PDB file of C-alpha atoms in Angstrom:
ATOM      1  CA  UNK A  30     175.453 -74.569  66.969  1.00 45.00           C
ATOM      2  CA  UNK A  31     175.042 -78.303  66.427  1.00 54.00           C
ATOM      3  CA  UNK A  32     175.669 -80.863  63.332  1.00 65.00           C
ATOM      4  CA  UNK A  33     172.870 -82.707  62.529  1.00 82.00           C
ATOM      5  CA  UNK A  34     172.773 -85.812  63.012  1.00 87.00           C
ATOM      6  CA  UNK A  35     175.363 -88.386  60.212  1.00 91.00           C
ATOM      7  CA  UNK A  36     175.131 -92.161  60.534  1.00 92.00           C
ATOM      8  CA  UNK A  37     178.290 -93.642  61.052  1.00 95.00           C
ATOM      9  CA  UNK A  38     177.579 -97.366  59.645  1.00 94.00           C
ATOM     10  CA  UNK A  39     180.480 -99.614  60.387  1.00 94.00           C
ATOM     11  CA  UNK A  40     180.218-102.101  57.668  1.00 95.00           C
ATOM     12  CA  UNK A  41     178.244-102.928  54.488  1.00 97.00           C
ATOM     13  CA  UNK A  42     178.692-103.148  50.130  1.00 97.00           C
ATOM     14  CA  UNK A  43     180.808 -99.765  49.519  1.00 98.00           C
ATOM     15  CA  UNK A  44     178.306 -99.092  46.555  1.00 97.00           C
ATOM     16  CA  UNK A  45     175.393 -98.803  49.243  1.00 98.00           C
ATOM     17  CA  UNK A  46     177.552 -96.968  51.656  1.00 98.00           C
ATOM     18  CA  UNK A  47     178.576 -94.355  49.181  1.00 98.00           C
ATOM     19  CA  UNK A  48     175.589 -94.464  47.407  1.00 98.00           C
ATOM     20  CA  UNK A  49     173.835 -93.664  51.190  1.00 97.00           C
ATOM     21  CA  UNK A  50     176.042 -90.653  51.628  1.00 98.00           C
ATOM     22  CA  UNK A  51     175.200 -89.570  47.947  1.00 98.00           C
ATOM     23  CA  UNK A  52     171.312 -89.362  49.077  1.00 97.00           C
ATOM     24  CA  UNK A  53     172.336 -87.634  52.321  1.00 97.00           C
ATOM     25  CA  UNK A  54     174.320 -84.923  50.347  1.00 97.00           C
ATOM     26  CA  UNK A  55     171.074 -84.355  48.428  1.00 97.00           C
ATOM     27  CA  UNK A  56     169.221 -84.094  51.429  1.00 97.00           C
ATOM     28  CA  UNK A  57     171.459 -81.700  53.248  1.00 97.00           C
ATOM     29  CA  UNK A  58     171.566 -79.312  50.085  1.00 97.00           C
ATOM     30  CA  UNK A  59     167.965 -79.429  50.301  1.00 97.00           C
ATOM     31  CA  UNK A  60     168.100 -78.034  53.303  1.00 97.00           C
ATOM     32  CA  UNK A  61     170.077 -75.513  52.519  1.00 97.00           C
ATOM     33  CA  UNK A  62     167.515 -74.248  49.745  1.00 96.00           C
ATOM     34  CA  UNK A  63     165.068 -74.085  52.745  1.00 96.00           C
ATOM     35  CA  UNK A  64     164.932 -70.896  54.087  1.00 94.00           C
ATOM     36  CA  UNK A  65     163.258 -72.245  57.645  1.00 95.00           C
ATOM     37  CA  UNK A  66     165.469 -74.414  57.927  1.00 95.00           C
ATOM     38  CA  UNK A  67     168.792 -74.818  59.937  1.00 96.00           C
ATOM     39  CA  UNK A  68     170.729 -73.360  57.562  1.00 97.00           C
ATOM     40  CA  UNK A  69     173.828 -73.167  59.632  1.00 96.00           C
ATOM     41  CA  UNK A  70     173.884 -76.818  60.826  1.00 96.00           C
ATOM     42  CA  UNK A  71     172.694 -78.014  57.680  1.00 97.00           C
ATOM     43  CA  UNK A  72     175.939 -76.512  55.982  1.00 97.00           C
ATOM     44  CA  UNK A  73     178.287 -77.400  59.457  1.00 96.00           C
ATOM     45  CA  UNK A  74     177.316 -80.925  58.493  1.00 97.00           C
ATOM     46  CA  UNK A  75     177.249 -81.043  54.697  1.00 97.00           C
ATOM     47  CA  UNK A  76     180.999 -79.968  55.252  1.00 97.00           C
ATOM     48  CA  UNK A  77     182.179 -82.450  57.842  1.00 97.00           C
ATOM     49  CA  UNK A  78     180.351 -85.407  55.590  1.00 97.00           C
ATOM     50  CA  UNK A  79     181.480 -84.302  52.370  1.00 98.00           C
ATOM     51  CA  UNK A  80     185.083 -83.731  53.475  1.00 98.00           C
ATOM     52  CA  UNK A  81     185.252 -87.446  55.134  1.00 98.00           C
ATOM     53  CA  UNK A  82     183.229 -89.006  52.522  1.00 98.00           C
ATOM     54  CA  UNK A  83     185.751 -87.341  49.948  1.00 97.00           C
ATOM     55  CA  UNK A  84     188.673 -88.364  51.613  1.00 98.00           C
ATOM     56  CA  UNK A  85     187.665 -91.600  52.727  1.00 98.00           C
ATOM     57  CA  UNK A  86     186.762 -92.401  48.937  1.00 97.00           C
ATOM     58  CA  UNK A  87     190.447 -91.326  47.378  1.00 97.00           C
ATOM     59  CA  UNK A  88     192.403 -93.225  50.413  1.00 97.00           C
ATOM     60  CA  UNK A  89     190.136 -96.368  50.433  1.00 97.00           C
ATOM     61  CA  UNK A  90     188.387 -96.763  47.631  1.00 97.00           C
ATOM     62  CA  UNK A  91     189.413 -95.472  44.246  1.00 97.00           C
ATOM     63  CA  UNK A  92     193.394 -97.127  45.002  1.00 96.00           C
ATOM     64  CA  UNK A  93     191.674-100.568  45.514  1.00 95.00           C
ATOM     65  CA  UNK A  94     188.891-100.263  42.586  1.00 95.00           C
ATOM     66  CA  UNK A  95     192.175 -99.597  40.252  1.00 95.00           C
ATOM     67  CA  UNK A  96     194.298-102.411  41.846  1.00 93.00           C
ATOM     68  CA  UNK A  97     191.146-104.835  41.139  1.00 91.00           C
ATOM     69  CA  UNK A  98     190.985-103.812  37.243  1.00 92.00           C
ATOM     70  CA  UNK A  99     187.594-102.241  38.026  1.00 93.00           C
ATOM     71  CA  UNK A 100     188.451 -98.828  37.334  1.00 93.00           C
ATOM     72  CA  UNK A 101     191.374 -97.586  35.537  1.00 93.00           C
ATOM     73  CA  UNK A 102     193.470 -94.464  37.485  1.00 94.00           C
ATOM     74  CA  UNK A 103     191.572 -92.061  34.492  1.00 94.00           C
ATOM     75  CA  UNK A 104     188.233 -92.730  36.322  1.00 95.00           C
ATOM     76  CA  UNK A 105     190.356 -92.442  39.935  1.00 95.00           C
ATOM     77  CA  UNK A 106     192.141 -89.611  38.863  1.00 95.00           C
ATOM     78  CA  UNK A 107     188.512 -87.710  38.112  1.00 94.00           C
ATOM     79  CA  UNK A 108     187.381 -88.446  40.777  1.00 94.00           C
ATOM     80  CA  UNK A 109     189.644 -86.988  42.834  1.00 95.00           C
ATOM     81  CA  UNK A 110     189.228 -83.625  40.289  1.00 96.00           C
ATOM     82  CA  UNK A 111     186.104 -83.637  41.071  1.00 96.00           C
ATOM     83  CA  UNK A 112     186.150 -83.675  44.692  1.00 97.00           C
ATOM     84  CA  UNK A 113     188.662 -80.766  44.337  1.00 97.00           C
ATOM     85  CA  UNK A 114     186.439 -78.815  42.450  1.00 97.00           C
ATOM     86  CA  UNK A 115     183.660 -79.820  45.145  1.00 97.00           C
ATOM     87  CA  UNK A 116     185.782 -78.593  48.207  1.00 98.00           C
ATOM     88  CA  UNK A 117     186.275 -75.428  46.516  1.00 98.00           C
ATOM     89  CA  UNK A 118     182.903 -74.299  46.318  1.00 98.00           C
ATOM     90  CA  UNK A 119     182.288 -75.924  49.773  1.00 98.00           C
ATOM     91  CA  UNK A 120     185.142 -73.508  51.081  1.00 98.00           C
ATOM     92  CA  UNK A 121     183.409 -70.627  49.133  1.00 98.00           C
ATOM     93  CA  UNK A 122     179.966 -71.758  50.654  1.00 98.00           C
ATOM     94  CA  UNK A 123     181.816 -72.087  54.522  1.00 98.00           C
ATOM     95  CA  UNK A 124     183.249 -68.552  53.941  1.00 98.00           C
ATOM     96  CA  UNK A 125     179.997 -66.658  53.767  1.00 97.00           C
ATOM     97  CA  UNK A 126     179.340 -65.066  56.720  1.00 96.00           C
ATOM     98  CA  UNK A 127     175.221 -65.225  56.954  1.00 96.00           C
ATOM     99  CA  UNK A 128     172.667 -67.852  55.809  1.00 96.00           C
ATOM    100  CA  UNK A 129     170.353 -65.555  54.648  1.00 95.00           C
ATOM    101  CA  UNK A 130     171.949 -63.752  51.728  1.00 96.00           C
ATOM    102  CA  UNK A 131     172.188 -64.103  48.042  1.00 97.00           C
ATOM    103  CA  UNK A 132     175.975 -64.776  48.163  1.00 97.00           C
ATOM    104  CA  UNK A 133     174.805 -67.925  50.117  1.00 98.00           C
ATOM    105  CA  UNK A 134     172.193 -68.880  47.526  1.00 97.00           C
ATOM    106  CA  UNK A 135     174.880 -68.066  44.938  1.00 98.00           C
ATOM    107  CA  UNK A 136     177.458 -70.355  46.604  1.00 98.00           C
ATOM    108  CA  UNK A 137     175.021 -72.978  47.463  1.00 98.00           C
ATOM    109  CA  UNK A 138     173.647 -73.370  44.029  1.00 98.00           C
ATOM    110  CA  UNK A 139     177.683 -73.245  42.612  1.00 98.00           C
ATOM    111  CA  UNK A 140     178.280 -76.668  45.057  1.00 98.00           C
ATOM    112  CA  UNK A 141     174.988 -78.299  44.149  1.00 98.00           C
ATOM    113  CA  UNK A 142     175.882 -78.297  40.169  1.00 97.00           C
ATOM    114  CA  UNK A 143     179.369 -79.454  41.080  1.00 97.00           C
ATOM    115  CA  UNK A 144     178.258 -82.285  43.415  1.00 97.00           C
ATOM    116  CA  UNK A 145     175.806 -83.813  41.384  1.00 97.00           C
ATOM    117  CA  UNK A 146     177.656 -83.635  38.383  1.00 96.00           C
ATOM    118  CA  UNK A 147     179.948 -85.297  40.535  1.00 96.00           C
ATOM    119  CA  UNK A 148     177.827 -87.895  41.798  1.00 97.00           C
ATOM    120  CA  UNK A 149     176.334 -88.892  38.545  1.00 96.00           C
ATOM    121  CA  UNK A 150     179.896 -89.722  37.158  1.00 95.00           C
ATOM    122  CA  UNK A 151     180.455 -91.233  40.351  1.00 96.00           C
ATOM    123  CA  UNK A 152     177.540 -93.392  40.218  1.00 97.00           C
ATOM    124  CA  UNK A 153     178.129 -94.210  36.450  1.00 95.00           C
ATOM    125  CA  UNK A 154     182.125 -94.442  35.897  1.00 95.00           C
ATOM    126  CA  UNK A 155     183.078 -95.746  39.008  1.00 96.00           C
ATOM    127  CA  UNK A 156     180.179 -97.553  41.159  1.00 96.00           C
ATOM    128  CA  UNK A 157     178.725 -99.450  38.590  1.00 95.00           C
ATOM    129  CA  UNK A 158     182.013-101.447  37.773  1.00 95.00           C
ATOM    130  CA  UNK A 159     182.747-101.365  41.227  1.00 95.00           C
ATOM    131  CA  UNK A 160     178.781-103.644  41.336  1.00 95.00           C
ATOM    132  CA  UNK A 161     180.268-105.798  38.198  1.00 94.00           C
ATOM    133  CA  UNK A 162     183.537-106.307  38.219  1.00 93.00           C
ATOM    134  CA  UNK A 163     184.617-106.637  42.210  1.00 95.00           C
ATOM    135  CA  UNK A 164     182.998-109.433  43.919  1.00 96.00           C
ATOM    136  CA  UNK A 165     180.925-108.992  47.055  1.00 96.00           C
ATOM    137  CA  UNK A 166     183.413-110.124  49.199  1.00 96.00           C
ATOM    138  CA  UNK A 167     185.091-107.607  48.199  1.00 96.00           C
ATOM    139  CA  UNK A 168     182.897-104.630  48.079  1.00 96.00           C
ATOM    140  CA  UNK A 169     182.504-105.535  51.832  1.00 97.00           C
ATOM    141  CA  UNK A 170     186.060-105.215  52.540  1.00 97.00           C
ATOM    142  CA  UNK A 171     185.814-101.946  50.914  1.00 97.00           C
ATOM    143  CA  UNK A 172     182.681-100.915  52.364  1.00 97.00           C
ATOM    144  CA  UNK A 173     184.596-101.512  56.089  1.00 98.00           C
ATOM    145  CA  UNK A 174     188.061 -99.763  55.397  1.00 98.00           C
ATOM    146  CA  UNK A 175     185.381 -96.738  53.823  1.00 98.00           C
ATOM    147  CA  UNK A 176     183.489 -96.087  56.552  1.00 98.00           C
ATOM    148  CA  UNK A 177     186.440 -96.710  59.275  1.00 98.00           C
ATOM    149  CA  UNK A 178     187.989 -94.225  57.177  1.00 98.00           C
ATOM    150  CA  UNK A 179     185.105 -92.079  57.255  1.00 98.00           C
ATOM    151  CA  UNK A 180     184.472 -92.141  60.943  1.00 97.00           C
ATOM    152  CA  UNK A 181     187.882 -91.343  62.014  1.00 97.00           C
ATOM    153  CA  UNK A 182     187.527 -88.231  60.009  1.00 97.00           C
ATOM    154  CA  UNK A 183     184.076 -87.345  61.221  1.00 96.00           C
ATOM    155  CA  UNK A 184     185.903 -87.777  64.804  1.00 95.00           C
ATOM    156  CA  UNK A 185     187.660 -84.338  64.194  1.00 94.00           C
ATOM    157  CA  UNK A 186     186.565 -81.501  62.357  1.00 93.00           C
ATOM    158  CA  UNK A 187     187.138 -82.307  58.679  1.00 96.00           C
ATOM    159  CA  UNK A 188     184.748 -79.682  57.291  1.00 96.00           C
ATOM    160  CA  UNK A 189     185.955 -76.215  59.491  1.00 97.00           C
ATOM    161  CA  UNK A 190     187.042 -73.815  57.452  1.00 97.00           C
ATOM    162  CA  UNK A 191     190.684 -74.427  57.958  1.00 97.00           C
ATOM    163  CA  UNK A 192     190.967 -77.895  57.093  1.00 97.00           C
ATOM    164  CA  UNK A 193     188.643 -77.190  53.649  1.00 98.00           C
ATOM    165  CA  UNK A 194     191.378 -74.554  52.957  1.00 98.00           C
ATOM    166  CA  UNK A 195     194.314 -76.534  53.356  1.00 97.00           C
ATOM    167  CA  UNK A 196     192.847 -79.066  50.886  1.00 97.00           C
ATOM    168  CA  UNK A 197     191.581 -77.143  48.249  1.00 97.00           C
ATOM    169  CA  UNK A 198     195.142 -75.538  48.698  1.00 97.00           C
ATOM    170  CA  UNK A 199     196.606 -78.640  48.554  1.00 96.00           C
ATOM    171  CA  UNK A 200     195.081 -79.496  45.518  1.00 96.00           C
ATOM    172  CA  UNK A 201     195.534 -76.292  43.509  1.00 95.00           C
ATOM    173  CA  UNK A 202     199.442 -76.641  44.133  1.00 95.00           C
ATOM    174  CA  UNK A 203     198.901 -80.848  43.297  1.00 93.00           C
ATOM    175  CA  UNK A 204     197.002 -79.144  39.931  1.00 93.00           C
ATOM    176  CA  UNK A 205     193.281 -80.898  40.610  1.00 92.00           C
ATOM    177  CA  UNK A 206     192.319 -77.793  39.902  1.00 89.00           C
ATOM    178  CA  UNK A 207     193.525 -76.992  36.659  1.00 71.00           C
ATOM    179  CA  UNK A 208     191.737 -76.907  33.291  1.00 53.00           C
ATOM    180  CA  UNK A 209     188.025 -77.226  35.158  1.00 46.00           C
ATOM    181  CA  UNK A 210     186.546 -76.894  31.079  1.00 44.00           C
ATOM    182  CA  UNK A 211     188.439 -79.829  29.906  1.00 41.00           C
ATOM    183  CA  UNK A 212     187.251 -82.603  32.106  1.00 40.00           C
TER     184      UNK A 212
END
């Protein structure tokens, strides 16, 4: 089974960049509402985008935003929750074993409220001061370190199973995913 296909842009703003991905997570959960659709390569490359985008985000991103004053390490530090929370329900969405059951509506319904309460924070707490307070010089220095970031992990497999359960692992025992009703 294939991925579908996942731009790799090079350069650009980092709003636009992430803000791209954001619209390609939508479409790929779309896709996995659609029962004639590719279900399997739909959630093969929702993984692998989500993981790198994640990843890419907490290493390049959120460290420089805070060093810049744009964002203070609350708004990084949520972030980073929230992705945790994401990657678990994308590790419970990887482990079903069929497309065509309700445990796979189930988990792909659990991941879309997580990611787009995610990416509405996003959008709001982090990218919009990111637009306002870091000049455009800047964002394009981001947007490059980003999506070099991101493409290195898209060169591996960042959303098998394995690597999705080390994270989520990695961020129970780092506590990201602690006290889910208080954030």
């Amino acid at each position: 089974m294939t991925n579908l296909y996942l731009p790799r842009p090079t350069a650009g703003d980092v709003v636009e960049l992430i803000l791209e991905d954001h619209r390609l997570f939508e479409d790929l959960l779309r896709q996995l509402r659609d029962a004639t659709a590719d279900r399997e390569a739909a959630r093969r490359s929702l993984a692998d985008v989500l993981i790198a985008h994640g990843e890419a985000e907490e290493q390049e991103v959120y460290p420089k935003l805070v060093r810049k004053d744009a964002i203070g390490t609350h708004e990084a530090e949520h972030g980073e929750h929230e992705h945790a929370e994401g990657n678990a329900k994308l590790l419970a969405l990887l482990e079903c074993k069929a497309t065509d059951t309700q445990k796979f509506d189930d988990a792909v319904e659990e991941l879309q409220k997580a990611l787009m309460h995610h990416i509405g924070e996003e959008e709001q707490t982090i990218l919009n001061p990111a637009r306002t307070e870091v000049s455009e010089a800047v964002r394009a220095e981001l947007g490059a370190s980003f999506a070099a970031a991101r493409n290195a992990l898209l060169d591996g497999e960042p959303g098998s199973v394995a690597n999705v359960r080390r994270i989520v692992q990695e961020a129970a025992a780092e506590g990201k995913l602690e006290d889910d009703e208080d954030e």
